[in-house]
Structures are given as structure tokens and as C-alpha cells.
XYZ file of C-alpha atoms in Angstrom:
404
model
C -28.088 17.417 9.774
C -25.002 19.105 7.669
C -23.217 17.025 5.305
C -20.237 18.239 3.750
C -19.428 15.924 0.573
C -15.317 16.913 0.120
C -15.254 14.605 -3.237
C -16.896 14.106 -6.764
C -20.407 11.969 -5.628
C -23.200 11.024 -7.800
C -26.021 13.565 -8.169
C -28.214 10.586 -7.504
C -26.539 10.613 -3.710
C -26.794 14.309 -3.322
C -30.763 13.905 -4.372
C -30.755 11.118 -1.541
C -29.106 12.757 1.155
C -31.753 16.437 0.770
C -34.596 13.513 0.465
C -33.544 11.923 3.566
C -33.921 16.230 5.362
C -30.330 16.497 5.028
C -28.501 19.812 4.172
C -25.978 19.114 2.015
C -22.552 21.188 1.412
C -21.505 20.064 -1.861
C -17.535 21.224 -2.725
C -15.721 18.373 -4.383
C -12.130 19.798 -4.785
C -11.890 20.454 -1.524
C -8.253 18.810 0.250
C -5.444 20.037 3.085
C -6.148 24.087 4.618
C -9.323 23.877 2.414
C -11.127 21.138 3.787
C -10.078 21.978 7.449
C -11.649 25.465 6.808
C -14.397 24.138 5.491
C -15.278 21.874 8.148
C -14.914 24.808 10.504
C -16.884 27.181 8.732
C -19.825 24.851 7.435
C -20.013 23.575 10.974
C -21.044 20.105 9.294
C -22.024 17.478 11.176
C -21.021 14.908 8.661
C -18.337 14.580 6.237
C -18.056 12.353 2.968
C -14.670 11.480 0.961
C -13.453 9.566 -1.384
C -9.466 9.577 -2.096
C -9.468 12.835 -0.252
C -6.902 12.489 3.093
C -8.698 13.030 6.789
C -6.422 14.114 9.373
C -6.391 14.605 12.932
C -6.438 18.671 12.188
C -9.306 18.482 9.972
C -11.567 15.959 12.808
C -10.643 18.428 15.349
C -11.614 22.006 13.455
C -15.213 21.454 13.680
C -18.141 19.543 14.816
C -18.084 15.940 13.066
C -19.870 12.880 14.558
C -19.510 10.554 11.160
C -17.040 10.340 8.683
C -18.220 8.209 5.562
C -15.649 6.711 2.949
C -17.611 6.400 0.148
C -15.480 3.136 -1.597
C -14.305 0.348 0.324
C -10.562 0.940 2.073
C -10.626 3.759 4.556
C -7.100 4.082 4.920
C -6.744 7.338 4.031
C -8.744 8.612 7.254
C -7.026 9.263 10.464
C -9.244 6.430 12.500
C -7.227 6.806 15.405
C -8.008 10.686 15.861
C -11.487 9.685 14.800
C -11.918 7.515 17.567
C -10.482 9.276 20.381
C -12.768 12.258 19.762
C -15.832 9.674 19.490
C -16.488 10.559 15.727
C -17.877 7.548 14.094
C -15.838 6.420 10.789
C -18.308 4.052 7.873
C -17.534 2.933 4.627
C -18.900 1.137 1.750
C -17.987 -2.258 1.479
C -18.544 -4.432 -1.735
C -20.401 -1.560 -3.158
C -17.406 -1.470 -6.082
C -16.659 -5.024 -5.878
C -17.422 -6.140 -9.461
C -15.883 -3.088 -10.857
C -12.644 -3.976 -9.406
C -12.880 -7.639 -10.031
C -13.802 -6.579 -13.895
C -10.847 -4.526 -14.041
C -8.395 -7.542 -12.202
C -9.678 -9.786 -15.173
C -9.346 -7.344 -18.218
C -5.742 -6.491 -17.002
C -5.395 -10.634 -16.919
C -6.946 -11.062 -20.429
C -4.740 -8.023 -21.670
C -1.479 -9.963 -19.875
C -2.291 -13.110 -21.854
C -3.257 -11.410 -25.280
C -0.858 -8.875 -25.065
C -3.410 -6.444 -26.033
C -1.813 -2.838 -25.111
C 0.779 -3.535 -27.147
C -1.105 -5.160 -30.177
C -3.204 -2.230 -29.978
C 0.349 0.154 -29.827
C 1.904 -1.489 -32.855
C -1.512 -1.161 -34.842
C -1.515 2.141 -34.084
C 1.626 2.041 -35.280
C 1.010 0.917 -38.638
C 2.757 -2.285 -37.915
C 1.047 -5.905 -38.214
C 2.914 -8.740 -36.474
C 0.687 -11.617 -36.091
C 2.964 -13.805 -36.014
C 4.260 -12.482 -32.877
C 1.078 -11.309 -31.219
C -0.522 -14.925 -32.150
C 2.012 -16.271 -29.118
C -0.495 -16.536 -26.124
C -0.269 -19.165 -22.976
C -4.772 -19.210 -22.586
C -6.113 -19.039 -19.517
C -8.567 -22.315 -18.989
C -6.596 -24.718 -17.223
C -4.203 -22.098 -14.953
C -4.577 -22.325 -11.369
C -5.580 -18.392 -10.377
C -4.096 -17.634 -6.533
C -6.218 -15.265 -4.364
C -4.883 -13.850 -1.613
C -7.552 -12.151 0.315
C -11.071 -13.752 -0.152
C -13.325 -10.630 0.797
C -15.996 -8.841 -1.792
C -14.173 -8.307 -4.504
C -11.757 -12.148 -3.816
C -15.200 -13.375 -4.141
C -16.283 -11.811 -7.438
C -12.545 -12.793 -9.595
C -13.359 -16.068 -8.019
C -16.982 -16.658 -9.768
C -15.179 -15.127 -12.793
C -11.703 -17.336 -12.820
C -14.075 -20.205 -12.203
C -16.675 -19.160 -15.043
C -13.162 -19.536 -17.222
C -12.207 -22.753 -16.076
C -9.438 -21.529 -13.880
C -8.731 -23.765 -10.693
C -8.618 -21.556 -7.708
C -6.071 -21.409 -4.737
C -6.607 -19.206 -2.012
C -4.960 -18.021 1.080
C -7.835 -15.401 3.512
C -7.382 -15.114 7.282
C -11.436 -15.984 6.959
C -10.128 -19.303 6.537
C -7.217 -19.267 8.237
C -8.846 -18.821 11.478
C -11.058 -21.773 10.792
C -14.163 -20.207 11.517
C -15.432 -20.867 8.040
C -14.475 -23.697 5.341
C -13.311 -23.523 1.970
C -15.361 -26.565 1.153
C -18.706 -24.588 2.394
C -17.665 -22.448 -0.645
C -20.193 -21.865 -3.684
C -17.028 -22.044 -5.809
C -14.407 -25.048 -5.870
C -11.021 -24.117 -4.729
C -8.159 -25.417 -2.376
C -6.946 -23.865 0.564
C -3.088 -22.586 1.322
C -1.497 -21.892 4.478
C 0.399 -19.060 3.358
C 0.695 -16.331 0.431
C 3.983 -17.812 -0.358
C 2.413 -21.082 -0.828
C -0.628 -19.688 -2.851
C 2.119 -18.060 -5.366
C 3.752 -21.374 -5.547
C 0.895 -23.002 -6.617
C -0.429 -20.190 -8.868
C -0.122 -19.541 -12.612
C -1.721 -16.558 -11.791
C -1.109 -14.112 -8.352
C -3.786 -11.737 -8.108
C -3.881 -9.621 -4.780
C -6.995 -8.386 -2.817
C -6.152 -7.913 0.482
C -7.270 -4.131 2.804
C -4.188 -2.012 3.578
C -3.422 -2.111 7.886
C -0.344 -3.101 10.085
C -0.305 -6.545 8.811
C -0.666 -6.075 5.030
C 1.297 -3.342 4.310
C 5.109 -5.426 2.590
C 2.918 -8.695 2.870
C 3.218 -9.778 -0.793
C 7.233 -9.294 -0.268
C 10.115 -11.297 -2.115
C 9.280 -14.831 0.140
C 6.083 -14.328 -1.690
C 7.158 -13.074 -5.394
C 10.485 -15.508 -5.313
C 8.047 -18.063 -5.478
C 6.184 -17.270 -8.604
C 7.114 -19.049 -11.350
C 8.983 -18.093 -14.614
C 6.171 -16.712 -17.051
C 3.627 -16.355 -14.045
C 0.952 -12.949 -14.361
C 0.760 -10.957 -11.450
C -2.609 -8.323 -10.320
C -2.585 -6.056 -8.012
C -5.838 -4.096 -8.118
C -5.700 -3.704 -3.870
C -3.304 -1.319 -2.583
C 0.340 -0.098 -4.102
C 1.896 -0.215 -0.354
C 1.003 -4.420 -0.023
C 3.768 -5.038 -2.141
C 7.466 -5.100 -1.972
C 7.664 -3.387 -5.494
C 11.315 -3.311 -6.159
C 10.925 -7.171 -5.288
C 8.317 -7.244 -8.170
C 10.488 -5.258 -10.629
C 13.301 -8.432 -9.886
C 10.764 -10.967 -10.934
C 9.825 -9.038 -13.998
C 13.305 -9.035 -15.073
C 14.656 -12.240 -14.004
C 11.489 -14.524 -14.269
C 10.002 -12.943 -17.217
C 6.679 -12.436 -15.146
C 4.253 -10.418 -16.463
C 2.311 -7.762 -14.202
C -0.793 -5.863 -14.210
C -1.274 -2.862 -11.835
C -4.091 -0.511 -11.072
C -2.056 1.149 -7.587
C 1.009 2.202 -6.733
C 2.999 3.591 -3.612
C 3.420 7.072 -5.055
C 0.204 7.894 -6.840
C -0.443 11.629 -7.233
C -2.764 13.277 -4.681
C -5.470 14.780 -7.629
C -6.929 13.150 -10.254
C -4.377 14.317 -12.760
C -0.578 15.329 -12.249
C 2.858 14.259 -12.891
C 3.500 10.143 -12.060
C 7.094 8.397 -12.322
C 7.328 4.938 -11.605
C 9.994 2.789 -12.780
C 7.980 -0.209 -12.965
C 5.988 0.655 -15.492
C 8.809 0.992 -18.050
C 9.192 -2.459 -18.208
C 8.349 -4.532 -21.268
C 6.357 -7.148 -19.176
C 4.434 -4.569 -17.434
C 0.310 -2.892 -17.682
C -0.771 -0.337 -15.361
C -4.082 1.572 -15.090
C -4.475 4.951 -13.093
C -6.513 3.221 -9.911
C -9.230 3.541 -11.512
C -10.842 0.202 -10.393
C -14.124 1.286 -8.431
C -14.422 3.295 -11.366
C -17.426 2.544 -12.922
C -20.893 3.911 -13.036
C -22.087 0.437 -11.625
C -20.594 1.323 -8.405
C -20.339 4.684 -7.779
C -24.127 4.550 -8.058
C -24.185 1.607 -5.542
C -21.710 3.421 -3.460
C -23.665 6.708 -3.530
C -27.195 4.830 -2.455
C -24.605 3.162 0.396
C -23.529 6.192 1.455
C -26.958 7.840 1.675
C -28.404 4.668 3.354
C -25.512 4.989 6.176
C -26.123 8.806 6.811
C -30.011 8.686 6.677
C -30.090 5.815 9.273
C -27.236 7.795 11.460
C -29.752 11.072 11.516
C -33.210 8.920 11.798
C -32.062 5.842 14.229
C -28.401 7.055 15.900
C -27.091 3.923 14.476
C -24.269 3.813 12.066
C -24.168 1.032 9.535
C -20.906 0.010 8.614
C -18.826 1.514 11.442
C -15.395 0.445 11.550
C -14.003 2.119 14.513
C -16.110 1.099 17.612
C -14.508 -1.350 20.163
C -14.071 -4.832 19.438
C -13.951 -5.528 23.033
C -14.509 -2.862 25.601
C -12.313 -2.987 29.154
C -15.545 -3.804 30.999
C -15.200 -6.907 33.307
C -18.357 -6.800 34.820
C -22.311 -6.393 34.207
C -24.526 -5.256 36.624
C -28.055 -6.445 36.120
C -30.629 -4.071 37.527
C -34.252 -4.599 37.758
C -36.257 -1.374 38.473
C -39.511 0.244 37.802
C -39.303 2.387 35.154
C -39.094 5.848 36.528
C -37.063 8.809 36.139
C -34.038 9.037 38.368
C -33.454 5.554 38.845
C -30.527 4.970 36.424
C -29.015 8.162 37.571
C -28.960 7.271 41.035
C -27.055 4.163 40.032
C -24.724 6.046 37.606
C -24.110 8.650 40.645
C -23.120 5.790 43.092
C -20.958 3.423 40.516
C -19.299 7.284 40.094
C -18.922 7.075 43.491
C -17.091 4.290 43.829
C -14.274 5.058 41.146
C -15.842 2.712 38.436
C -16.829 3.613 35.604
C -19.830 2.384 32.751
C -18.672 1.131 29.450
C -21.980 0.583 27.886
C -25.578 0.181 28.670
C -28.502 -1.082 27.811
C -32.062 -0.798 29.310
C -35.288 -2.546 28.135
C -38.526 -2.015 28.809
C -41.530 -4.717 29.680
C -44.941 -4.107 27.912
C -46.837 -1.619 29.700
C -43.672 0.530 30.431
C -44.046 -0.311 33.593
C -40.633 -2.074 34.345
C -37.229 -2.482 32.840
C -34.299 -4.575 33.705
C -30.968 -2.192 32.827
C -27.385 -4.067 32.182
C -24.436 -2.076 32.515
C -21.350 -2.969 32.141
C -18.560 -1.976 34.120
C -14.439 -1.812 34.719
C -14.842 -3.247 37.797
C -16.793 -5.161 40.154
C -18.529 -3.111 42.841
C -18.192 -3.993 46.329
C -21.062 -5.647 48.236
C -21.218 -2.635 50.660
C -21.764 -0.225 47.084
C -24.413 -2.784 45.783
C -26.342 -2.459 48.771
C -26.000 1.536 48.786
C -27.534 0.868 45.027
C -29.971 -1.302 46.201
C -31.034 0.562 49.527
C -31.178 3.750 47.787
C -34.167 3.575 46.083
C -37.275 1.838 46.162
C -37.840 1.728 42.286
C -35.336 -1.050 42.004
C -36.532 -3.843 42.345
C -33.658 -6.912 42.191
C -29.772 -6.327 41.071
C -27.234 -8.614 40.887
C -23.620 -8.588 39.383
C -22.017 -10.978 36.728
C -18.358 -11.357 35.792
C -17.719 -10.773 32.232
């Protein structure tokens, strides 16, 4: 199995992946024409990125079957191509969890203790305790979460470990398939991010970038944040409304800490202009959250762990792009002996009669004598098409049909 790695990766992952029998393609700089060439040329079977964009053109140049992200978000992939040309798309979730959370916390510590710019005046040749002695503390302030996945989870244990009440809004909870109070942590429950930033001293964000986060945290949300409140975003730049955010920096004196924004540069250096990080009130960090060597080790040994069980088993851990539910309304049970033709002969009549198998599964008795196969189907064969499957061969044994 080919794997083309299109991004920096740990040596440690590239030592995995030839361990694990794979052949590994190893060109990290490789982005737009490049990377579509590449695919082409190397003929790779898989392909592993970071930050590095994956478009429709570059899933259709070659001969993919499994994308990995090696982080967490995987917006950056085209899933939809992906998906429609059956090329399986895996990440790496909570590998870089505490490296984020770390970095949410030092940018709230730095808010407090105004420690950029105690370090900038220093520098400066400039001591002003009196001024840089002014700090608000953290134990005490109610810290609002909105998002309660891996890395929610993590500034949780950490706000808590500070003796920061927590307030949380998650569609895990919202849903009400799980409890806040079956939580290892204390905290209270909102019903909305507006309400979580009216209850919170502190707004930190941690929500995945789709169609429903993307201008969540929006001025509903920031309006309510009161006058002096800190504000994290260590998620995504594009979950925030940030020209609403620049209003409440310079009408509510709230102070902001930022490791992503909406225009980040495409490399890992370049040119980067954003107004809000002019302001007095404001810290921001160049997305380096996953950063660490902590989790880009984790995420490498993830990342060979998904690929190794895709070329040994088939199966993709982590796959984020297979059907939730499939349009199958019906499964057909089928007892049989296990022989060869016997599933084929049922394939070739359900093809007969316009319908069409949406997965399958067939198990086999000890002594590999017998299986019993369930397919499920689009439609519900007629009785006159069961019996044609049942007459039409005297391996099976018993069929029936069950609505979905």
C-alpha cells in the first residue's frame, strides 16, 4: 500500500507506516498543481495532510481509497467529492486535545496577567508595577464552554483544577442523550451560547467548523458578554462574527485571546493583516494550538494505527464520511448453505427486479457449513421475486423479509 504524506509528520509515523509494509512517499511541501500531480504520478493509494487543502481535482487525479487528516477538524478536505467517489476520509480526534486546551489556558492566564505586554514594556526598559499589579484572578469566575468535545473536556478539568465554576452549552447535552450531572467535573448546563456568555466571566470556544457553526458565536452571543469579560477562541477563525468581536473589544473593554482567524495564510509563514489584532485588549498566537510534540507524536501513532488497520483488516477507524443512515427500507434474511454462487444468484435476481443492495452482511456457523446472509435493500421485493430467490436454488435454505 502507497502512502503519500503531503505535510510535515513525525519521523516516528513515517517509521510506523514502512513497519506496518507500507511504502511511503514522503514530500511535505507539497499543495495546489503539486499535490494533484503527485497523486497522479505516485499512484498512492493513501494520502495524509495536515493544513494542506484536498479538493475534488486532487481525489479525482489518481487512485485514493483513504484520506487521513492527521489533527482533529477535517474541514479543509473536500468530503463531499470524497464520498461520491467512495474514498474513505479519517482523522485524529483528541490526539491534540491537551495541547490546545494548554494553549486556551495560557492565552487566559496571559489575559488576566497581562503578560505580553509586561513582557513588551520590560523589554522595553520600562518597569510599571504599579500598573501591571492591576489583575481581576481567576478562582471564583464562572468559565463558559461552548462545545464539550476532547479538548471542552480537557479546559474543563483545568478551569475546575483552578476553582473556576463551569457553564456549558454542547449539542451532547442538548439532545439529552447524556447528562451534565453524569459529568466527572461539576458544571451547569445552558440552553444556548448566548446564555452560556451571559453567565460567563470567561467565553472560551471549542466547537468543529460545519453548516451549523460557521457565524455561531455572532453578536446575540458576544452582546451578551459582559464589560471586562475574556474571550478564547482556540477552534476555528470562521465560528465567529469577528467584526462583532472587534465591537465588544472596543465598547465593553473585553479582552480576547485568539489562536485562528478567517484569513490565515496558506504556508507556515507569509504576510497576515488582521485588524483585530491591533487592538489594545487583544493576544493572538499563529494557530499553533495542536502544536506540541505531545501531540503530534500521538497524532502520528493515530495516523499510523488508522492506515495499518485500513491495509491489514479493510476497516477504517475514525471514518467520518460513511452514511449515517443508508436509503435501505428493507432486510432480507437469507439462510443458505454456504456455497459458492448462492449470494450471487440472489444479487442477480434482486438486480432483476430493479432493487438494489445497500449493505450486507453474511455469517458463517461453526463448521462453515451454513450462513444466514442479511441484506439490506431500497425496496421490498415482491412475493413472486422471493419465491424466484427461494426456488432457484437448493442451497438456501429459509428467507424471509423485514421492514426496516
Amino acid at each position: 500500500m502507497r502512502v503519500l504524506i503531503a505535510d510535515k509528520f513525525e519521523q516516528s509515523g513515517i517509521d510506523g507506516l514502512k513497519a506496518a509494509g507500507c511504502d511511503v512517499v514522503y514530500q511535505a511541501e507539497l499543495k495546489d498543481d503539486a499535490l494533484t500531480s503527485a497523486i497522479r504520478e505516485t499512484a498512492a493509494d493513501v494520502l495524509v495532510v495536515r493544513s494542506t487543502a484536498v479538493t475534488g481535482p486532487m481525489l479525482e487525479a489518481g487512485a485514493l481509497s483513504l484520506v487521513v487528516r492527521a489533527g482533529a477538524g477535517y474541514n479543509t478536505i473536500d468530503v463531499a467529492t470524497a464520498s461520491k467517489r467512495g474514498i474513505y476520509v479519517s482523522n485524529c480526534p483528541g490526539k491534540n486535545a491537551i495541547a490546545v486546551a494548554e494553549l486556551a489556558f495560557a492565552l487566559l492566564l496571559a489575559l488576566d496577567r497581562r503578560v505580553p505586554d509586561n513582557v513588551a514594556e520590560l523589554r522595553a526598559g520600562a518597569w510599571n508595577k504599579k500598573e501591571y499589579s492591576k489583575a481581576r484572578g481567576l478562582f471564583g469566575r464562572t468559565l463558559g464552554l461552548l462545545g464539550y468535545g476532547n479538548i471542552g473536556q480537557e479546559m474543563a478539568r483545568r478551569a475546575h483544577a483552578f476553582g473556576m465554576p463551569i457553564v456549558v452549552w454542547s449539542r451532547r447535552f442538548a439532545t439529552g442523550r447524556e447528562q451534565v450531572a453524569n459529568e466527572p467535573i461539576p458544571m451547569a448546563l445552558a440552553k444556548s451560547p448566548a446564555e452560556v456568555a451571559g453567565r460567563s466571566d470567561v467565553l472560551s470556544v471549542h466547537l468543529a467548523l460545519n453548516a451549523d457553526t460557521q457565524g455561531l458565536v455572532n453578536a446575540a452571543v458576544l452582546d451578551r458578554l459582559r464589560p471586562g469579560s475574556y474571550f478564547i477562541n482556540t477552534a476555528r477563525g470562521e465560528v465567529v462574527d469577528y467584526a462583532a468581536l472587534e465591537r465588544a473589544v472596543r465598547e465593553r473593554d473585553v479582552r480576547v485571546g485568539l489562536d485562528v482567524f478567517a484569513a490565515e495564510p496558506k504556508g507556515a509563514t507569509g504576510e497576515f493583516k488582521d485588524a483585530i489584532v491591533s487592538l489594545r485588549n487583544v493576544y493572538g498566537t499563529h494557530h499553533i494550538g495542536a502544536s506540541t510534540d505531545q501531540a503530534q507524536e500521538a497524532i502520528a501513532a493515530e495516523t499510523v494505527r488508522i492506515i495499518a488497520s485500513y491495509k491489514d483488516t479493510g476497516k477504517v477507524p475514525n471514518v467520518v464520511n460513511l452514511a449515517k443512515k443508508t436509503p435501505a427500507t428493507h432486510m432480507l434474511v437469507v439462510r443458505h448453505r454456504d456455497r459458492p454462487g448462492v449470494l450471487a444468484h440472489v444479487f442477480d435476481r434482486l438486480r432483476s427486479g430493479d432493487i438494489n443492495v445497500q449493505e450486507t452482511e453474511n455469517v458463517i456457523f461453526e463448521g462453515a457449513e451454513a450462513a444466514v446472509a442479511r441484506i439490506n435493500l431500497d425496496g421490498a421485493p415482491s412475493d413472486a421475486l422471493l419465491k424466484q430467490i427461494q426456488d432457484g436454488s437448493s442451497d438456501i435454505l429459509d428467507l424471509h423479509l423485514v421492514t426496516i
